[in-house]
CSV table of C-alpha atoms in Angstrom, one decimal:
chain,number,residue,atom,x,y,z
J,1,ILE,CA,-0.1,-0.3,-0.3
J,2,ASP,CA,3.0,2.3,1.1
J,3,TYR,CA,5.1,2.0,-2.3
J,4,HIS,CA,1.3,2.6,-4.2
J,5,MET,CA,0.7,6.0,-2.2
J,6,GLN,CA,4.0,6.9,-3.3
J,7,LEU,CA,3.7,6.5,-6.5
J,8,GLY,CA,1.0,7.9,-6.8
J,9,PHE,CA,1.9,10.7,-5.4
J,10,VAL,CA,4.8,11.1,-8.4
J,11,ARG,CA,2.5,10.2,-10.6
J,12,TYR,CA,0.3,12.7,-9.8
J,13,VAL,CA,3.3,15.6,-9.5
J,14,SER,CA,4.7,14.8,-13.0
J,15,GLY,CA,1.1,15.5,-14.0
J,16,ASP,CA,0.8,11.8,-15.0
J,17,ASP,CA,-3.2,12.3,-13.4
J,18,VAL,CA,-4.2,8.5,-15.6
J,19,GLY,CA,-1.2,6.3,-13.8
J,20,ALA,CA,-2.2,8.3,-10.1
J,21,ILE,CA,-4.9,7.3,-10.4
J,22,ALA,CA,-4.3,3.6,-11.2
J,23,ALA,CA,-1.9,3.6,-7.9
J,24,PHE,CA,-4.6,5.1,-5.4
J,25,ASN,CA,-7.5,2.7,-7.2
J,26,ASN,CA,-5.0,-0.2,-6.3
J,27,VAL,CA,-4.2,1.6,-2.7
J,28,LEU,CA,-8.4,1.6,-2.4
J,29,ALA,CA,-8.7,-2.3,-3.8
J,30,GLN,CA,-6.3,-3.5,-0.9
J,31,ASP,CA,-8.0,-1.3,1.8
J,32,SER,CA,-11.4,0.6,1.4
J,33,GLY,CA,-10.5,2.0,4.7
J,34,ASN,CA,-8.0,4.4,3.8
J,35,ALA,CA,-8.5,7.5,3.9
J,36,GLU,CA,-5.0,9.2,2.6
J,37,GLY,CA,-6.1,6.9,-0.4
J,38,TRP,CA,-9.7,8.8,-0.9
J,39,PHE,CA,-8.6,11.3,-0.5
J,40,ASN,CA,-5.7,11.3,-3.0
J,41,LEU,CA,-8.0,10.2,-5.0
J,42,GLY,CA,-9.9,13.2,-5.3
J,43,MET,CA,-6.8,15.9,-5.5
J,44,VAL,CA,-6.7,14.1,-8.6
J,45,VAL,CA,-10.2,13.8,-10.1
J,46,PHE,CA,-10.2,17.6,-8.9
J,47,GLY,CA,-7.9,18.5,-11.0
J,48,GLN,CA,-9.7,17.4,-13.7
J,49,GLU,CA,-13.0,19.0,-13.2
J,50,GLU,CA,-14.3,16.0,-11.6
J,51,PHE,CA,-15.9,17.6,-9.4
J,52,ALA,CA,-18.8,15.1,-8.9
J,53,GLN,CA,-16.1,12.4,-8.3
J,54,ALA,CA,-14.2,14.0,-6.2
J,55,GLU,CA,-16.6,14.8,-3.7
J,56,ASP,CA,-17.8,11.2,-3.5
J,57,CYS,CA,-13.9,10.4,-2.6
J,58,PHE,CA,-13.0,13.3,-0.2
J,59,ARG,CA,-16.4,12.4,1.7
J,60,ARG,CA,-15.5,8.8,1.7
J,61,SER,CA,-12.2,10.1,3.3
J,62,LEU,CA,-14.2,11.9,5.8
J,63,GLU,CA,-15.6,9.1,6.6
J,64,ILE,CA,-12.9,7.4,7.8
J,65,GLU,CA,-11.1,11.1,8.8
J,66,PRO,CA,-13.6,13.1,10.1
J,67,ARG,CA,-11.4,15.8,11.8
J,68,ASP,CA,-9.3,16.4,8.7
J,69,ALA,CA,-10.4,20.4,8.3
J,70,GLN,CA,-8.4,20.5,4.2
J,71,THR,CA,-10.4,17.8,3.4
J,72,TRP,CA,-14.0,19.5,5.0
J,73,ASN,CA,-12.3,22.0,2.3
J,74,ASN,CA,-11.7,20.4,-0.4
J,75,ARG,CA,-15.7,19.0,0.0
J,76,GLY,CA,-16.8,22.5,0.6
J,77,VAL,CA,-15.2,23.5,-3.2
J,78,CYS,CA,-16.0,20.4,-5.1
J,79,LEU,CA,-19.8,21.3,-3.5
J,80,TRP,CA,-19.3,25.0,-4.2
J,81,LYS,CA,-18.5,23.7,-7.7
J,82,LEU,CA,-21.7,21.9,-8.5
J,83,GLY,CA,-23.9,24.1,-7.3
J,84,LYS,CA,-24.6,23.5,-3.6
J,85,ILE,CA,-24.3,26.6,-1.5
J,86,ALA,CA,-25.3,25.5,2.0
J,87,ASP,CA,-23.9,22.2,1.8
J,88,ALA,CA,-20.3,24.0,0.6
J,89,LYS,CA,-21.0,27.0,3.2
J,90,ALA,CA,-21.1,23.9,6.2
J,91,CYS,CA,-18.2,22.3,4.6
J,92,PHE,CA,-16.2,25.0,5.6
J,93,GLY,CA,-18.3,25.4,8.7
J,94,LYS,CA,-16.6,22.5,9.5
J,95,ALA,CA,-12.9,22.9,8.5
J,96,ILE,CA,-12.9,26.6,10.1
J,97,GLN,CA,-14.6,24.3,13.8
J,98,LEU,CA,-12.0,21.6,13.9
J,99,ASP,CA,-9.5,24.0,12.7
J,100,PRO,CA,-10.1,27.9,13.5
J,101,ASN,CA,-6.3,29.2,11.6
J,102,ASP,CA,-7.6,27.4,7.9
J,103,GLN,CA,-7.0,30.8,5.8
J,104,ASP,CA,-8.3,28.1,2.4
J,105,ALA,CA,-11.7,28.2,4.7
J,106,ALA,CA,-12.5,30.8,5.8
J,107,PHE,CA,-11.2,32.8,2.4
J,108,ASN,CA,-13.2,30.3,0.9
J,109,LEU,CA,-16.4,31.0,3.1
J,110,SER,CA,-16.4,34.7,3.0
J,111,SER,CA,-15.9,34.5,-1.1
J,112,ILE,CA,-19.1,32.4,-1.3
J,113,GLY,CA,-22.1,34.8,0.2
């Protein structure tokens, strides 16, 4: 799992989204309860503007690790992109509740209106 997680990250930062997705899917095939795997897969598909799929990945990550402010913020951005404003605001609020210094979530919450 560690190898595929690292491989996915290297492929992601080098622009190989297809390879990154394959590596993270391999992680999740071995351990569907891997919050980091779901988060990382969400980041890749978010970059491809697959916001519904990314939101699903972030939601799954939060089911496993519900106290991660960054994941709440990222899920909120997906929901915002999908036009689900009330749900997005709730996610940004949760991120700020978990980490009062989360400037990204605070900025997003103030920007969403």
